[in-house]
Amino acid sequence: MHDVLGIDVGGSGIKGAMVDLEAGDFAGERLRIPTPKRSTPAACADVIGRIIDAFADQLDADTPVGVTVPAPVVRGVVPWMANLDKGWTDLDAAGFMAKRLKRPTVLINDADAAALAEIQYGAAKGQMGTVIVLTFGTGVGTAIFHNGVLVPNCELGHIELDGVDAESRVSAGAREREELSYEKWAVRLDRYLGFVERLFWPDLFVIGGGISKNHKQFLPLLHLRTPIVPAQLRNRAGIVGAAWAAANADA
């Protein structure tokens, strides 16, 4: 199988790398370019194009590129955008990117991409039943799988809990903003995950995002029936998942 380019579009940076889909890891160095201050689809497409050009000698002309965005993606359309320019809203972003970049492009929600990487290569590989992958960063990204099949565009971070949007209290960003200790943050996390548990009765929780590297400071403090493990691919997951999605778009 040829290596595939995965690109992860975030609020502060756009990152890309060639991915070895046999190994489930980068095939070489990652390239990061800051996200344009006015993060319109056209401006972001220009940066994505620069990343594609940087890897052009490793790409076949007809091989799709996988691109994540921090928003739901419904049949290629972005119905709502929180962390990039509002010009993305209701855009057929997959068609726009394919035309602008002049190559096949597969667009996927960033949390879904990260979760796909964990299902295919990481902490949830081979796990049957219901798996919920949660990434804790500025917000809370979530993805649900049943027997390895993704239910796309789940936004469980926006569940209302105690009268507020859950991610406003349980994200890693909230922990930093309020200067919470891991012990105090774990109390909030425990309540949130317990609520999600009672809605879905999953077989496994996987916790990702940058905070997962400190999992020993908070996972032992939780009181859940569901087994819970840290993600394995961490900040590589979005790129790896985007590449996997591109390679398997017609599967």
Tab-separated table of C-alpha atoms in Angstrom:
chain	number	residue	atom	x	y	z
A	1	MET	CA	0.000	0.000	0.000
A	2	HIS	CA	1.313	3.463	-0.907
A	3	ASP	CA	1.879	6.051	1.794
A	4	VAL	CA	-0.956	8.602	2.016
A	5	LEU	CA	-0.857	12.271	2.975
A	6	GLY	CA	-2.918	13.279	5.991
A	7	ILE	CA	-3.520	16.947	6.868
A	8	ASP	CA	-4.973	18.197	10.157
A	9	VAL	CA	-6.527	21.679	10.096
A	10	GLY	CA	-6.683	23.339	13.502
A	11	GLY	CA	-7.347	26.772	14.874
A	12	SER	CA	-3.661	27.584	15.344
A	13	GLY	CA	-1.829	25.318	12.923
A	14	ILE	CA	-2.287	23.202	9.786
A	15	LYS	CA	-0.153	20.072	9.956
A	16	GLY	CA	0.596	17.367	7.420
A	17	ALA	CA	2.668	14.211	7.051
A	18	MET	CA	2.943	11.180	4.849
A	19	VAL	CA	1.486	8.184	6.679
A	20	ASP	CA	2.585	4.567	6.410
A	21	LEU	CA	-0.778	2.822	6.615
A	22	GLU	CA	0.803	-0.539	7.353
A	23	ALA	CA	2.510	0.806	10.456
A	24	GLY	CA	-0.114	3.422	11.336
A	25	ASP	CA	2.519	6.092	11.842
A	26	PHE	CA	4.287	8.916	10.056
A	27	ALA	CA	6.482	7.846	7.159
A	28	GLY	CA	8.690	10.915	7.606
A	29	GLU	CA	8.761	14.390	9.090
A	30	ARG	CA	5.644	16.414	9.873
A	31	LEU	CA	5.206	19.896	8.367
A	32	ARG	CA	3.322	22.565	10.323
A	33	ILE	CA	2.245	25.957	8.965
A	34	PRO	CA	0.305	28.468	11.108
A	35	THR	CA	-3.386	28.735	10.328
A	36	PRO	CA	-4.112	32.049	8.572
A	37	LYS	CA	-5.454	34.702	10.934
A	38	ARG	CA	-8.458	35.045	8.643
A	39	SER	CA	-9.084	31.331	8.332
A	40	THR	CA	-11.419	31.374	5.328
A	41	PRO	CA	-11.758	28.207	3.233
A	42	ALA	CA	-9.674	29.817	0.473
A	43	ALA	CA	-6.901	30.893	2.852
A	44	CYS	CA	-6.780	27.467	4.480
A	45	ALA	CA	-6.819	25.774	1.057
A	46	ASP	CA	-3.759	27.809	0.088
A	47	VAL	CA	-1.883	26.491	3.150
A	48	ILE	CA	-3.071	22.938	2.482
A	49	GLY	CA	-1.805	23.373	-1.083
A	50	ARG	CA	1.616	24.391	0.238
A	51	ILE	CA	1.742	21.231	2.349
A	52	ILE	CA	0.728	19.100	-0.625
A	53	ASP	CA	3.454	20.743	-2.716
A	54	ALA	CA	6.013	19.938	-0.020
A	55	PHE	CA	5.192	16.229	-0.347
A	56	ALA	CA	4.493	16.252	-4.097
A	57	ASP	CA	7.394	13.945	-4.935
A	58	GLN	CA	5.834	11.266	-2.686
A	59	LEU	CA	2.273	11.534	-4.035
A	60	ASP	CA	0.518	9.884	-6.937
A	61	ALA	CA	-1.632	12.352	-8.876
A	62	ASP	CA	-4.839	10.362	-8.327
A	63	THR	CA	-4.279	9.441	-4.665
A	64	PRO	CA	-6.761	11.207	-2.371
A	65	VAL	CA	-5.485	13.467	0.388
A	66	GLY	CA	-7.184	13.232	3.785
A	67	VAL	CA	-8.029	16.548	5.468
A	68	THR	CA	-9.540	17.069	8.925
A	69	VAL	CA	-11.568	20.109	9.946
A	70	PRO	CA	-12.719	21.095	13.460
A	71	ALA	CA	-16.400	20.761	12.561
A	72	PRO	CA	-19.024	18.228	11.517
A	73	VAL	CA	-18.788	17.061	7.907
A	74	VAL	CA	-22.055	15.812	6.394
A	75	ARG	CA	-21.653	14.384	2.880
A	76	GLY	CA	-18.807	16.835	2.320
A	77	VAL	CA	-20.686	19.864	3.675
A	78	VAL	CA	-19.639	21.722	6.837
A	79	PRO	CA	-22.978	22.726	8.442
A	80	TRP	CA	-21.452	24.624	11.365
A	81	MET	CA	-18.013	25.966	12.258
A	82	ALA	CA	-16.853	27.194	15.665
A	83	ASN	CA	-13.074	27.598	15.513
A	84	LEU	CA	-12.430	28.820	11.963
A	85	ASP	CA	-13.875	31.604	9.809
A	86	LYS	CA	-17.682	31.501	9.466
A	87	GLY	CA	-17.255	31.303	5.690
A	88	TRP	CA	-16.986	27.532	6.181
A	89	THR	CA	-20.600	27.281	7.347
A	90	ASP	CA	-22.831	25.410	4.863
A	91	LEU	CA	-19.945	25.127	2.383
A	92	ASP	CA	-19.496	22.000	0.265
A	93	ALA	CA	-15.980	21.974	1.620
A	94	ALA	CA	-15.001	18.624	0.105
A	95	GLY	CA	-15.956	19.821	-3.384
A	96	PHE	CA	-14.347	23.202	-2.797
A	97	MET	CA	-11.052	21.637	-1.701
A	98	ALA	CA	-10.977	19.101	-4.520
A	99	LYS	CA	-11.488	21.876	-7.085
A	100	ARG	CA	-9.069	24.290	-5.448
A	101	LEU	CA	-6.339	21.685	-4.867
A	102	LYS	CA	-6.908	19.890	-8.181
A	103	ARG	CA	-6.797	16.468	-6.618
A	104	PRO	CA	-9.194	14.049	-4.847
A	105	THR	CA	-9.797	15.193	-1.282
A	106	VAL	CA	-11.536	13.411	1.592
A	107	LEU	CA	-12.776	15.683	4.385
A	108	ILE	CA	-13.444	14.369	7.896
A	109	ASN	CA	-14.234	15.769	11.328
A	110	ASP	CA	-11.025	16.047	13.354
A	111	ALA	CA	-12.266	14.060	16.363
A	112	ASP	CA	-13.528	11.306	14.053
A	113	ALA	CA	-10.122	11.166	12.367
A	114	ALA	CA	-8.259	10.896	15.672
A	115	ALA	CA	-10.637	8.186	16.829
A	116	LEU	CA	-10.238	6.220	13.592
A	117	ALA	CA	-6.501	6.140	14.221
A	118	GLU	CA	-7.041	4.739	17.723
A	119	ILE	CA	-9.478	2.115	16.406
A	120	GLN	CA	-7.229	1.018	13.552
A	121	TYR	CA	-3.833	1.213	15.243
A	122	GLY	CA	-4.047	2.365	18.840
A	123	ALA	CA	-5.718	1.877	22.187
A	124	ALA	CA	-9.005	0.501	20.794
A	125	LYS	CA	-7.622	-1.796	18.094
A	126	GLY	CA	-9.641	-5.002	17.960
A	127	GLN	CA	-12.185	-3.794	20.529
A	128	MET	CA	-15.736	-4.902	19.749
A	129	GLY	CA	-18.929	-3.441	21.120
A	130	THR	CA	-19.322	0.291	21.732
A	131	VAL	CA	-16.199	2.442	22.050
A	132	ILE	CA	-16.279	6.157	22.830
A	133	VAL	CA	-13.130	8.152	22.107
A	134	LEU	CA	-12.880	11.599	23.717
A	135	THR	CA	-10.192	14.200	23.047
A	136	PHE	CA	-9.719	16.879	25.696
A	137	GLY	CA	-8.157	20.114	24.489
A	138	THR	CA	-9.569	23.612	24.021
A	139	GLY	CA	-12.901	21.823	23.707
A	140	VAL	CA	-14.036	18.206	23.918
A	141	GLY	CA	-14.092	16.104	20.747
A	142	THR	CA	-15.972	12.819	20.752
A	143	ALA	CA	-16.459	9.829	18.471
A	144	ILE	CA	-18.563	6.691	18.848
A	145	PHE	CA	-17.835	3.306	17.269
A	146	HIS	CA	-19.873	0.117	17.326
A	147	ASN	CA	-18.029	-3.040	16.321
A	148	GLY	CA	-15.429	-0.876	14.602
A	149	VAL	CA	-17.930	1.178	12.587
A	150	LEU	CA	-17.895	4.952	13.094
A	151	VAL	CA	-21.049	6.916	13.895
A	152	PRO	CA	-19.842	10.259	12.471
A	153	ASN	CA	-20.123	13.797	13.810
A	154	CYS	CA	-21.066	13.053	17.404
A	155	GLU	CA	-20.831	16.189	19.539
A	156	LEU	CA	-21.067	14.793	23.062
A	157	GLY	CA	-18.867	17.600	24.328
A	158	HIS	CA	-21.908	19.860	23.945
A	159	ILE	CA	-24.221	17.832	26.161
A	160	GLU	CA	-25.899	20.106	28.693
A	161	LEU	CA	-24.746	19.187	32.184
A	162	ASP	CA	-25.722	21.166	35.291
A	163	GLY	CA	-27.297	23.772	33.046
A	164	VAL	CA	-24.192	24.514	30.958
A	165	ASP	CA	-22.407	23.196	27.889
A	166	ALA	CA	-20.317	20.326	29.275
A	167	GLU	CA	-17.068	21.201	27.500
A	168	SER	CA	-17.069	24.634	29.123
A	169	ARG	CA	-16.386	22.836	32.426
A	170	VAL	CA	-14.557	19.614	31.539
A	171	SER	CA	-12.212	20.532	28.684
A	172	ALA	CA	-8.477	20.741	29.290
A	173	GLY	CA	-8.860	24.400	28.358
A	174	ALA	CA	-11.305	24.880	31.249
A	175	ARG	CA	-8.878	23.173	33.639
A	176	GLU	CA	-6.099	25.553	32.622
A	177	ARG	CA	-8.331	28.628	32.535
A	178	GLU	CA	-9.656	27.990	36.041
A	179	GLU	CA	-6.276	26.753	37.309
A	180	LEU	CA	-7.812	23.496	38.566
A	181	SER	CA	-5.691	20.761	40.083
A	182	TYR	CA	-6.026	17.346	38.463
A	183	GLU	CA	-7.919	16.221	41.566
A	184	LYS	CA	-10.546	18.972	41.204
A	185	TRP	CA	-10.762	18.531	37.444
A	186	ALA	CA	-11.218	14.779	37.871
A	187	VAL	CA	-14.361	15.407	39.946
A	188	ARG	CA	-15.882	17.235	36.958
A	189	LEU	CA	-14.597	14.644	34.497
A	190	ASP	CA	-16.026	11.818	36.591
A	191	ARG	CA	-19.477	13.400	36.585
A	192	TYR	CA	-19.383	14.073	32.853
A	193	LEU	CA	-18.162	10.606	31.874
A	194	GLY	CA	-20.633	9.020	34.268
A	195	PHE	CA	-23.434	10.849	32.470
A	196	VAL	CA	-22.157	9.708	29.052
A	197	GLU	CA	-21.809	6.188	30.438
A	198	ARG	CA	-25.449	6.113	31.500
A	199	LEU	CA	-26.543	7.252	28.029
A	200	PHE	CA	-24.547	4.727	25.977
A	201	TRP	CA	-23.222	1.960	28.300
A	202	PRO	CA	-19.989	1.676	26.286
A	203	ASP	CA	-17.497	-1.171	26.473
A	204	LEU	CA	-14.500	1.172	26.478
A	205	PHE	CA	-13.597	4.834	26.893
A	206	VAL	CA	-10.407	6.109	25.215
A	207	ILE	CA	-9.090	9.472	26.444
A	208	GLY	CA	-7.026	11.509	23.998
A	209	GLY	CA	-5.773	15.032	23.512
A	210	GLY	CA	-2.552	16.482	24.876
A	211	ILE	CA	-3.703	15.943	28.451
A	212	SER	CA	-3.682	12.169	27.932
A	213	LYS	CA	0.086	12.133	28.469
A	214	ASN	CA	-0.678	12.973	32.115
A	215	HIS	CA	-3.316	10.253	32.446
A	216	LYS	CA	-1.759	8.800	35.620
A	217	GLN	CA	-2.700	12.007	37.424
A	218	PHE	CA	-6.445	11.737	36.801
A	219	LEU	CA	-7.633	8.387	35.398
A	220	PRO	CA	-7.118	6.560	38.746
A	221	LEU	CA	-9.394	9.152	40.389
A	222	LEU	CA	-12.435	8.254	38.259
A	223	HIS	CA	-15.259	5.968	39.414
A	224	LEU	CA	-16.748	4.377	36.298
A	225	ARG	CA	-18.047	0.933	35.407
A	226	THR	CA	-16.553	1.264	31.931
A	227	PRO	CA	-12.848	0.476	31.374
A	228	ILE	CA	-10.966	3.665	30.468
A	229	VAL	CA	-7.540	3.904	28.819
A	230	PRO	CA	-5.322	6.685	27.431
A	231	ALA	CA	-4.979	7.139	23.681
A	232	GLN	CA	-1.756	5.859	22.148
A	233	LEU	CA	-1.258	8.028	19.039
A	234	ARG	CA	-1.778	11.369	20.808
A	235	ASN	CA	-0.925	14.334	18.553
A	236	ARG	CA	-0.293	12.056	15.551
A	237	ALA	CA	-3.822	10.686	15.595
A	238	GLY	CA	-5.573	13.340	13.470
A	239	ILE	CA	-3.094	13.075	10.601
A	240	VAL	CA	-2.997	9.273	10.719
A	241	GLY	CA	-6.792	9.054	10.817
A	242	ALA	CA	-7.175	11.506	7.936
A	243	ALA	CA	-4.805	9.441	5.805
A	244	TRP	CA	-6.651	6.228	6.684
A	245	ALA	CA	-9.996	7.830	5.805
A	246	ALA	CA	-8.636	8.980	2.442
A	247	ALA	CA	-7.271	5.539	1.595
A	248	ASN	CA	-10.537	3.845	2.548
A	249	ALA	CA	-13.010	6.397	1.184
A	250	ASP	CA	-14.442	3.962	-1.365
A	251	ALA	CA	-14.305	0.893	0.875
